[in-house]
Amino acid sequence: MTTPLLVAAWAGGALLLIGAVASVYRITKGPSLLDRVVATDVLLVVLSSALVLDMAVRDHTDTVILVLLAAAVGFLGSVTVARFVEDRRPDHPQEENALVPGTSDVPTREEA
Amino acid sequence: MDGTWTDWLAAALLITGAFFSLVAGVGLVVLPDLLSRMHASAKPQVLGLLLMLTGLALEWGSWPWVPVLVAAWIMQLITAPVASHLISRTGYRTKHARRDLLHRDDLAAQARRVPREPLPATMPDVEGHGPLGDQEER
């Protein structure tokens, strides 16, 4: 193994590990289901990147199909979950959130 | 120092791509709400994966594998915005997004017009939908 690939393996591996640990932290901590979905997407991409790094460092093509499939169908889970997330705080109406002073929320004259 | 210049270039690309995963992880931990976390998470999905795949192609140095890697990146480029769009839309509709952090909210006027409660019986219900048709769907 040549020197640059050794450097890439250790440095890139460390960066990917930190990214994976951070996304696992967000998956466990939440607070909402959608945060977990976003963090799971990140974890999948970190996994794909780790496979790419492994293929580059050890010079093989065994897992390229996994990278391709993760890129192609990885979004289906997120879409499915996002489609069926419900609002469980009905006592917290959207209209109360809607008016934030100093933003474009404040109704204009013709709307009011 | 051994290694050709393509090795060094590939290593630099791989490390830069991995750095975007670190950025996404840090963003997931420190950013305050769903929409800003999505902003951080999109970086390794598109640019990070592009850099890593470019480094891989340089390291392999074989043209027959390049279309496969391009296909993987194009797939990610197509599907990542789909997931992000649906998650952000659901997050807005279900009040997971913190709207006090937004600088501009183009959906606010519409959200204000759409009633949250079922419509009173006196209000005509057009074609089984609300007054705005499918826009009341959340």
PDB file of C-alpha atoms in Angstrom:
ATOM      1  CA  MET A   1       0.000   0.000   0.000  1.00  0.00           C
ATOM      2  CA  THR A   2       1.383   3.343  -1.015  1.00  0.00           C
ATOM      3  CA  THR A   3       1.788   6.221   1.388  1.00  0.00           C
ATOM      4  CA  PRO A   4      -1.066   8.461   0.084  1.00  0.00           C
ATOM      5  CA  LEU A   5      -3.537   5.623   0.318  1.00  0.00           C
ATOM      6  CA  LEU A   6      -2.464   4.878   3.857  1.00  0.00           C
ATOM      7  CA  VAL A   7      -2.977   8.530   4.735  1.00  0.00           C
ATOM      8  CA  ALA A   8      -6.379   8.503   3.053  1.00  0.00           C
ATOM      9  CA  ALA A   9      -7.390   5.338   4.867  1.00  0.00           C
ATOM     10  CA  TRP A  10      -6.591   6.673   8.331  1.00  0.00           C
ATOM     11  CA  ALA A  11      -7.617  10.298   7.891  1.00  0.00           C
ATOM     12  CA  GLY A  12     -10.729   9.584   5.841  1.00  0.00           C
ATOM     13  CA  GLY A  13     -11.673   6.728   8.107  1.00  0.00           C
ATOM     14  CA  ALA A  14     -11.433   8.949  11.162  1.00  0.00           C
ATOM     15  CA  LEU A  15     -13.574  11.646   9.542  1.00  0.00           C
ATOM     16  CA  LEU A  16     -16.185   9.099   8.472  1.00  0.00           C
ATOM     17  CA  LEU A  17     -16.204   7.577  11.946  1.00  0.00           C
ATOM     18  CA  ILE A  18     -16.912  10.932  13.555  1.00  0.00           C
ATOM     19  CA  GLY A  19     -19.706  11.563  11.055  1.00  0.00           C
ATOM     20  CA  ALA A  20     -21.230   8.151  11.747  1.00  0.00           C
ATOM     21  CA  VAL A  21     -21.050   8.584  15.520  1.00  0.00           C
ATOM     22  CA  ALA A  22     -22.659  12.020  15.270  1.00  0.00           C
ATOM     23  CA  SER A  23     -25.518  10.732  13.148  1.00  0.00           C
ATOM     24  CA  VAL A  24     -26.066   7.809  15.521  1.00  0.00           C
ATOM     25  CA  TYR A  25     -26.225  10.352  18.329  1.00  0.00           C
ATOM     26  CA  ARG A  26     -28.911  12.257  16.446  1.00  0.00           C
ATOM     27  CA  ILE A  27     -30.812   9.035  15.736  1.00  0.00           C
ATOM     28  CA  THR A  28     -30.906   8.131  19.412  1.00  0.00           C
ATOM     29  CA  LYS A  29     -31.533  11.637  20.714  1.00  0.00           C
ATOM     30  CA  GLY A  30     -34.262  12.611  18.302  1.00  0.00           C
ATOM     31  CA  PRO A  31     -36.240  14.602  19.307  1.00  0.00           C
ATOM     32  CA  SER A  32     -38.677  14.005  16.462  1.00  0.00           C
ATOM     33  CA  LEU A  33     -39.121  11.169  14.012  1.00  0.00           C
ATOM     34  CA  LEU A  34     -38.124  13.381  11.098  1.00  0.00           C
ATOM     35  CA  ASP A  35     -34.806  14.247  12.764  1.00  0.00           C
ATOM     36  CA  ARG A  36     -34.133  10.543  12.997  1.00  0.00           C
ATOM     37  CA  VAL A  37     -34.998  10.071   9.339  1.00  0.00           C
ATOM     38  CA  VAL A  38     -32.555  12.810   8.308  1.00  0.00           C
ATOM     39  CA  ALA A  39     -29.835  11.313  10.503  1.00  0.00           C
ATOM     40  CA  THR A  40     -30.475   7.866   9.044  1.00  0.00           C
ATOM     41  CA  ASP A  41     -29.956   9.283   5.567  1.00  0.00           C
ATOM     42  CA  VAL A  42     -26.637  10.701   6.686  1.00  0.00           C
ATOM     43  CA  LEU A  43     -25.643   7.378   8.214  1.00  0.00           C
ATOM     44  CA  LEU A  44     -26.393   5.609   4.932  1.00  0.00           C
ATOM     45  CA  VAL A  45     -24.258   8.072   2.987  1.00  0.00           C
ATOM     46  CA  VAL A  46     -21.425   7.684   5.492  1.00  0.00           C
ATOM     47  CA  LEU A  47     -21.652   3.932   5.013  1.00  0.00           C
ATOM     48  CA  SER A  48     -21.493   4.333   1.231  1.00  0.00           C
ATOM     49  CA  SER A  49     -18.493   6.620   1.602  1.00  0.00           C
ATOM     50  CA  ALA A  50     -16.782   4.048   3.811  1.00  0.00           C
ATOM     51  CA  LEU A  51     -17.323   1.391   1.158  1.00  0.00           C
ATOM     52  CA  VAL A  52     -15.894   3.737  -1.492  1.00  0.00           C
ATOM     53  CA  LEU A  53     -12.873   4.451   0.700  1.00  0.00           C
ATOM     54  CA  ASP A  54     -12.328   0.751   1.278  1.00  0.00           C
ATOM     55  CA  MET A  55     -12.523   0.004  -2.427  1.00  0.00           C
ATOM     56  CA  ALA A  56     -10.012   2.748  -3.194  1.00  0.00           C
ATOM     57  CA  VAL A  57      -7.555   1.757  -0.497  1.00  0.00           C
ATOM     58  CA  ARG A  58      -7.603  -1.995  -1.011  1.00  0.00           C
ATOM     59  CA  ASP A  59      -8.133  -1.701  -4.787  1.00  0.00           C
ATOM     60  CA  HIS A  60     -11.070  -4.001  -5.337  1.00  0.00           C
ATOM     61  CA  THR A  61     -14.530  -3.616  -6.898  1.00  0.00           C
ATOM     62  CA  ASP A  62     -16.534  -5.987  -4.740  1.00  0.00           C
ATOM     63  CA  THR A  63     -18.901  -3.507  -3.104  1.00  0.00           C
ATOM     64  CA  VAL A  64     -19.536  -1.031  -5.902  1.00  0.00           C
ATOM     65  CA  ILE A  65     -22.980  -2.543  -6.432  1.00  0.00           C
ATOM     66  CA  LEU A  66     -23.864  -1.731  -2.831  1.00  0.00           C
ATOM     67  CA  VAL A  67     -22.895   1.904  -3.326  1.00  0.00           C
ATOM     68  CA  LEU A  68     -24.992   2.036  -6.485  1.00  0.00           C
ATOM     69  CA  LEU A  69     -28.008   0.461  -4.792  1.00  0.00           C
ATOM     70  CA  ALA A  70     -27.756   2.653  -1.709  1.00  0.00           C
ATOM     71  CA  ALA A  71     -27.763   5.721  -3.934  1.00  0.00           C
ATOM     72  CA  ALA A  72     -30.664   4.424  -6.000  1.00  0.00           C
ATOM     73  CA  VAL A  73     -33.133   3.165  -3.402  1.00  0.00           C
ATOM     74  CA  GLY A  74     -31.906   4.734  -0.165  1.00  0.00           C
ATOM     75  CA  PHE A  75     -34.471   7.509  -0.377  1.00  0.00           C
ATOM     76  CA  LEU A  76     -37.482   5.205  -0.427  1.00  0.00           C
ATOM     77  CA  GLY A  77     -37.458   4.667   3.322  1.00  0.00           C
ATOM     78  CA  SER A  78     -37.278   8.378   4.019  1.00  0.00           C
ATOM     79  CA  VAL A  79     -40.107   9.117   1.618  1.00  0.00           C
ATOM     80  CA  THR A  80     -42.266   6.390   3.102  1.00  0.00           C
ATOM     81  CA  VAL A  81     -41.748   7.566   6.656  1.00  0.00           C
ATOM     82  CA  ALA A  82     -42.215  11.217   5.749  1.00  0.00           C
ATOM     83  CA  ARG A  83     -45.483  10.440   4.024  1.00  0.00           C
ATOM     84  CA  PHE A  84     -47.004   8.946   7.148  1.00  0.00           C
ATOM     85  CA  VAL A  85     -45.739  11.244   9.875  1.00  0.00           C
ATOM     86  CA  GLU A  86     -48.659  12.718  11.758  1.00  0.00           C
ATOM     87  CA  ASP A  87     -49.088  15.732  13.935  1.00  0.00           C
ATOM     88  CA  ARG A  88     -49.622  14.531  17.471  1.00  0.00           C
ATOM     89  CA  ARG A  89     -49.943  17.981  18.980  1.00  0.00           C
ATOM     90  CA  PRO A  90     -53.385  19.084  17.834  1.00  0.00           C
ATOM     91  CA  ASP A  91     -53.630  21.473  20.800  1.00  0.00           C
ATOM     92  CA  HIS A  92     -50.862  23.506  19.212  1.00  0.00           C
ATOM     93  CA  PRO A  93     -52.482  25.047  16.164  1.00  0.00           C
ATOM     94  CA  GLN A  94     -50.517  26.205  13.181  1.00  0.00           C
ATOM     95  CA  GLU A  95     -52.138  29.620  13.303  1.00  0.00           C
ATOM     96  CA  GLU A  96     -50.414  30.413  16.604  1.00  0.00           C
ATOM     97  CA  ASN A  97     -47.062  29.655  15.069  1.00  0.00           C
ATOM     98  CA  ALA A  98     -47.914  31.451  11.903  1.00  0.00           C
ATOM     99  CA  LEU A  99     -47.473  35.035  12.973  1.00  0.00           C
ATOM    100  CA  VAL A 100     -43.855  35.780  13.698  1.00  0.00           C
ATOM    101  CA  PRO A 101     -43.277  39.530  13.940  1.00  0.00           C
ATOM    102  CA  GLY A 102     -40.610  40.969  11.710  1.00  0.00           C
ATOM    103  CA  THR A 103     -40.948  38.282   9.073  1.00  0.00           C
ATOM    104  CA  SER A 104     -43.099  37.921   6.004  1.00  0.00           C
ATOM    105  CA  ASP A 105     -45.656  36.169   8.224  1.00  0.00           C
ATOM    106  CA  VAL A 106     -47.328  39.387   9.210  1.00  0.00           C
ATOM    107  CA  PRO A 107     -50.421  39.704   7.045  1.00  0.00           C
ATOM    108  CA  THR A 108     -50.495  42.449   4.505  1.00  0.00           C
ATOM    109  CA  ARG A 109     -53.363  44.858   4.324  1.00  0.00           C
ATOM    110  CA  GLU A 110     -55.250  43.150   1.530  1.00  0.00           C
ATOM    111  CA  GLU A 111     -55.057  39.783   3.249  1.00  0.00           C
ATOM    112  CA  ALA A 112     -56.333  41.103   6.558  1.00  0.00           C
TER     113      ALA A 112
ATOM    114  CA  MET B   1       7.707   9.253  -0.679  1.00  0.00           C
ATOM    115  CA  ASP B   2       6.178   6.607  -2.849  1.00  0.00           C
ATOM    116  CA  GLY B   3       2.978   6.915  -4.800  1.00  0.00           C
ATOM    117  CA  THR B   4       2.302   8.684  -8.057  1.00  0.00           C
ATOM    118  CA  TRP B   5       0.622  12.073  -8.309  1.00  0.00           C
ATOM    119  CA  THR B   6      -2.707  10.392  -9.118  1.00  0.00           C
ATOM    120  CA  ASP B   7      -2.413   8.545  -5.825  1.00  0.00           C
ATOM    121  CA  TRP B   8      -1.942  11.787  -3.958  1.00  0.00           C
ATOM    122  CA  LEU B   9      -4.767  13.469  -5.836  1.00  0.00           C
ATOM    123  CA  ALA B  10      -7.085  10.523  -5.168  1.00  0.00           C
ATOM    124  CA  ALA B  11      -6.145  10.546  -1.494  1.00  0.00           C
ATOM    125  CA  ALA B  12      -6.858  14.268  -1.269  1.00  0.00           C
ATOM    126  CA  LEU B  13     -10.247  13.789  -2.935  1.00  0.00           C
ATOM    127  CA  LEU B  14     -11.124  10.888  -0.638  1.00  0.00           C
ATOM    128  CA  ILE B  15     -10.187  12.835   2.481  1.00  0.00           C
ATOM    129  CA  THR B  16     -12.117  15.896   1.304  1.00  0.00           C
ATOM    130  CA  GLY B  17     -15.154  13.742   0.612  1.00  0.00           C
ATOM    131  CA  ALA B  18     -14.903  12.171   4.052  1.00  0.00           C
ATOM    132  CA  PHE B  19     -14.602  15.651   5.533  1.00  0.00           C
ATOM    133  CA  PHE B  20     -18.109  16.416   4.283  1.00  0.00           C
ATOM    134  CA  SER B  21     -19.397  13.468   6.278  1.00  0.00           C
ATOM    135  CA  LEU B  22     -17.779  15.031   9.324  1.00  0.00           C
ATOM    136  CA  VAL B  23     -19.456  18.335   8.473  1.00  0.00           C
ATOM    137  CA  ALA B  24     -22.829  16.626   8.230  1.00  0.00           C
ATOM    138  CA  GLY B  25     -22.295  14.886  11.549  1.00  0.00           C
ATOM    139  CA  VAL B  26     -21.321  18.081  13.314  1.00  0.00           C
ATOM    140  CA  GLY B  27     -24.266  19.866  11.709  1.00  0.00           C
ATOM    141  CA  LEU B  28     -26.645  17.157  12.886  1.00  0.00           C
ATOM    142  CA  VAL B  29     -25.409  17.562  16.437  1.00  0.00           C
ATOM    143  CA  VAL B  30     -25.161  21.332  16.804  1.00  0.00           C
ATOM    144  CA  LEU B  31     -27.866  22.780  14.556  1.00  0.00           C
ATOM    145  CA  PRO B  32     -31.125  23.663  16.267  1.00  0.00           C
ATOM    146  CA  ASP B  33     -34.007  22.348  14.170  1.00  0.00           C
ATOM    147  CA  LEU B  34     -35.099  19.997  11.441  1.00  0.00           C
ATOM    148  CA  LEU B  35     -34.662  22.255   8.443  1.00  0.00           C
ATOM    149  CA  SER B  36     -31.142  23.386   9.341  1.00  0.00           C
ATOM    150  CA  ARG B  37     -30.141  19.806  10.063  1.00  0.00           C
ATOM    151  CA  MET B  38     -31.387  18.873   6.606  1.00  0.00           C
ATOM    152  CA  HIS B  39     -29.231  21.648   5.186  1.00  0.00           C
ATOM    153  CA  ALA B  40     -26.185  20.063   6.799  1.00  0.00           C
ATOM    154  CA  SER B  41     -27.124  16.535   5.818  1.00  0.00           C
ATOM    155  CA  ALA B  42     -27.329  17.286   2.093  1.00  0.00           C
ATOM    156  CA  LYS B  43     -23.614  18.074   1.835  1.00  0.00           C
ATOM    157  CA  PRO B  44     -22.144  14.544   1.922  1.00  0.00           C
ATOM    158  CA  GLN B  45     -25.050  13.226  -0.099  1.00  0.00           C
ATOM    159  CA  VAL B  46     -24.133  15.184  -3.212  1.00  0.00           C
ATOM    160  CA  LEU B  47     -20.744  16.905  -3.075  1.00  0.00           C
ATOM    161  CA  GLY B  48     -19.112  14.508  -0.640  1.00  0.00           C
ATOM    162  CA  LEU B  49     -20.120  11.453  -2.618  1.00  0.00           C
ATOM    163  CA  LEU B  50     -18.971  13.131  -5.851  1.00  0.00           C
ATOM    164  CA  LEU B  51     -15.516  13.763  -4.398  1.00  0.00           C
ATOM    165  CA  MET B  52     -15.223  10.239  -3.012  1.00  0.00           C
ATOM    166  CA  LEU B  53     -16.309   8.648  -6.289  1.00  0.00           C
ATOM    167  CA  THR B  54     -13.890  10.836  -8.249  1.00  0.00           C
ATOM    168  CA  GLY B  55     -11.077   9.754  -5.967  1.00  0.00           C
ATOM    169  CA  LEU B  56     -12.121   6.127  -6.397  1.00  0.00           C
ATOM    170  CA  ALA B  57     -12.160   6.457 -10.190  1.00  0.00           C
ATOM    171  CA  LEU B  58      -8.700   8.056 -10.135  1.00  0.00           C
ATOM    172  CA  GLU B  59      -7.392   5.287  -7.928  1.00  0.00           C
ATOM    173  CA  TRP B  60      -8.845   2.521 -10.056  1.00  0.00           C
ATOM    174  CA  GLY B  61      -7.664   4.201 -13.258  1.00  0.00           C
ATOM    175  CA  SER B  62      -9.984   2.083 -15.344  1.00  0.00           C
ATOM    176  CA  TRP B  63     -12.461   3.576 -17.796  1.00  0.00           C
ATOM    177  CA  PRO B  64     -15.021   0.702 -17.817  1.00  0.00           C
ATOM    178  CA  TRP B  65     -15.896   1.439 -14.183  1.00  0.00           C
ATOM    179  CA  VAL B  66     -16.469   5.147 -14.697  1.00  0.00           C
ATOM    180  CA  PRO B  67     -20.082   4.812 -15.984  1.00  0.00           C
ATOM    181  CA  VAL B  68     -20.971   2.779 -12.910  1.00  0.00           C
ATOM    182  CA  LEU B  69     -19.649   5.477 -10.604  1.00  0.00           C
ATOM    183  CA  VAL B  70     -21.348   8.214 -12.641  1.00  0.00           C
ATOM    184  CA  ALA B  71     -24.604   6.257 -12.409  1.00  0.00           C
ATOM    185  CA  ALA B  72     -24.250   5.991  -8.638  1.00  0.00           C
ATOM    186  CA  TRP B  73     -23.728   9.738  -8.334  1.00  0.00           C
ATOM    187  CA  ILE B  74     -26.585  10.596 -10.700  1.00  0.00           C
ATOM    188  CA  MET B  75     -28.903   8.339  -8.698  1.00  0.00           C
ATOM    189  CA  GLN B  76     -27.915  10.126  -5.502  1.00  0.00           C
ATOM    190  CA  LEU B  77     -28.322  13.491  -7.210  1.00  0.00           C
ATOM    191  CA  ILE B  78     -31.851  12.606  -8.311  1.00  0.00           C
ATOM    192  CA  THR B  79     -33.102  10.932  -5.156  1.00  0.00           C
ATOM    193  CA  ALA B  80     -31.628  13.130  -2.411  1.00  0.00           C
ATOM    194  CA  PRO B  81     -33.796  16.202  -3.251  1.00  0.00           C
ATOM    195  CA  VAL B  82     -36.898  14.011  -3.414  1.00  0.00           C
ATOM    196  CA  ALA B  83     -36.393  12.768   0.127  1.00  0.00           C
ATOM    197  CA  SER B  84     -35.399  16.227   1.382  1.00  0.00           C
ATOM    198  CA  HIS B  85     -38.437  17.844  -0.211  1.00  0.00           C
ATOM    199  CA  LEU B  86     -40.869  15.371   1.315  1.00  0.00           C
ATOM    200  CA  ILE B  87     -39.238  15.499   4.754  1.00  0.00           C
ATOM    201  CA  SER B  88     -39.232  19.293   4.825  1.00  0.00           C
ATOM    202  CA  ARG B  89     -42.816  19.466   3.588  1.00  0.00           C
ATOM    203  CA  THR B  90     -43.950  17.012   6.251  1.00  0.00           C
ATOM    204  CA  GLY B  91     -41.898  18.853   8.861  1.00  0.00           C
ATOM    205  CA  TYR B  92     -43.554  22.129   8.000  1.00  0.00           C
ATOM    206  CA  ARG B  93     -47.046  20.690   7.915  1.00  0.00           C
ATOM    207  CA  THR B  94     -46.662  18.846  11.201  1.00  0.00           C
ATOM    208  CA  LYS B  95     -44.981  21.796  12.961  1.00  0.00           C
ATOM    209  CA  HIS B  96     -41.646  20.061  13.456  1.00  0.00           C
ATOM    210  CA  ALA B  97     -39.840  22.917  11.756  1.00  0.00           C
ATOM    211  CA  ARG B  98     -39.161  25.860  14.033  1.00  0.00           C
ATOM    212  CA  ARG B  99     -40.701  28.734  12.197  1.00  0.00           C
ATOM    213  CA  ASP B 100     -39.268  31.392  14.493  1.00  0.00           C
ATOM    214  CA  LEU B 101     -35.837  30.603  13.021  1.00  0.00           C
ATOM    215  CA  LEU B 102     -36.915  31.295   9.459  1.00  0.00           C
ATOM    216  CA  HIS B 103     -35.989  34.559   7.796  1.00  0.00           C
ATOM    217  CA  ARG B 104     -38.667  34.226   5.177  1.00  0.00           C
ATOM    218  CA  ASP B 105     -41.648  31.935   5.117  1.00  0.00           C
ATOM    219  CA  ASP B 106     -43.504  31.878   1.835  1.00  0.00           C
ATOM    220  CA  LEU B 107     -45.935  29.235   3.041  1.00  0.00           C
ATOM    221  CA  ALA B 108     -47.149  31.250   6.027  1.00  0.00           C
ATOM    222  CA  ALA B 109     -49.997  33.019   4.285  1.00  0.00           C
ATOM    223  CA  GLN B 110     -51.288  29.766   2.876  1.00  0.00           C
ATOM    224  CA  ALA B 111     -50.935  27.929   6.181  1.00  0.00           C
ATOM    225  CA  ARG B 112     -52.908  30.683   7.870  1.00  0.00           C
ATOM    226  CA  ARG B 113     -55.782  30.344   5.413  1.00  0.00           C
ATOM    227  CA  VAL B 114     -56.045  26.580   5.725  1.00  0.00           C
ATOM    228  CA  PRO B 115     -58.255  25.614   8.652  1.00  0.00           C
ATOM    229  CA  ARG B 116     -56.823  23.048  11.028  1.00  0.00           C
ATOM    230  CA  GLU B 117     -60.158  21.905  12.396  1.00  0.00           C
ATOM    231  CA  PRO B 118     -62.782  20.137  10.284  1.00  0.00           C
ATOM    232  CA  LEU B 119     -64.837  22.615   8.362  1.00  0.00           C
ATOM    233  CA  PRO B 120     -68.141  23.730   9.904  1.00  0.00           C
ATOM    234  CA  ALA B 121     -71.179  22.306   8.250  1.00  0.00           C
ATOM    235  CA  THR B 122     -72.207  25.683   6.882  1.00  0.00           C
ATOM    236  CA  MET B 123     -69.073  25.949   4.785  1.00  0.00           C
ATOM    237  CA  PRO B 124     -69.410  24.147   1.455  1.00  0.00           C
ATOM    238  CA  ASP B 125     -66.886  21.388   0.985  1.00  0.00           C
ATOM    239  CA  VAL B 126     -65.828  21.413  -2.636  1.00  0.00           C
ATOM    240  CA  GLU B 127     -65.389  17.954  -4.111  1.00  0.00           C
ATOM    241  CA  GLY B 128     -64.543  16.380  -0.823  1.00  0.00           C
ATOM    242  CA  HIS B 129     -61.537  18.652  -0.328  1.00  0.00           C
ATOM    243  CA  GLY B 130     -61.108  21.786   1.674  1.00  0.00           C
ATOM    244  CA  PRO B 131     -61.526  25.307   0.336  1.00  0.00           C
ATOM    245  CA  LEU B 132     -58.053  25.120  -1.189  1.00  0.00           C
ATOM    246  CA  GLY B 133     -58.422  21.665  -2.680  1.00  0.00           C
ATOM    247  CA  ASP B 134     -55.476  19.398  -2.066  1.00  0.00           C
ATOM    248  CA  GLN B 135     -53.443  22.075  -0.330  1.00  0.00           C
ATOM    249  CA  GLU B 136     -55.015  21.317   3.005  1.00  0.00           C
ATOM    250  CA  GLU B 137     -53.498  17.863   2.927  1.00  0.00           C
ATOM    251  CA  ARG B 138     -50.679  17.643   5.435  1.00  0.00           C
TER     252      ARG B 138
END
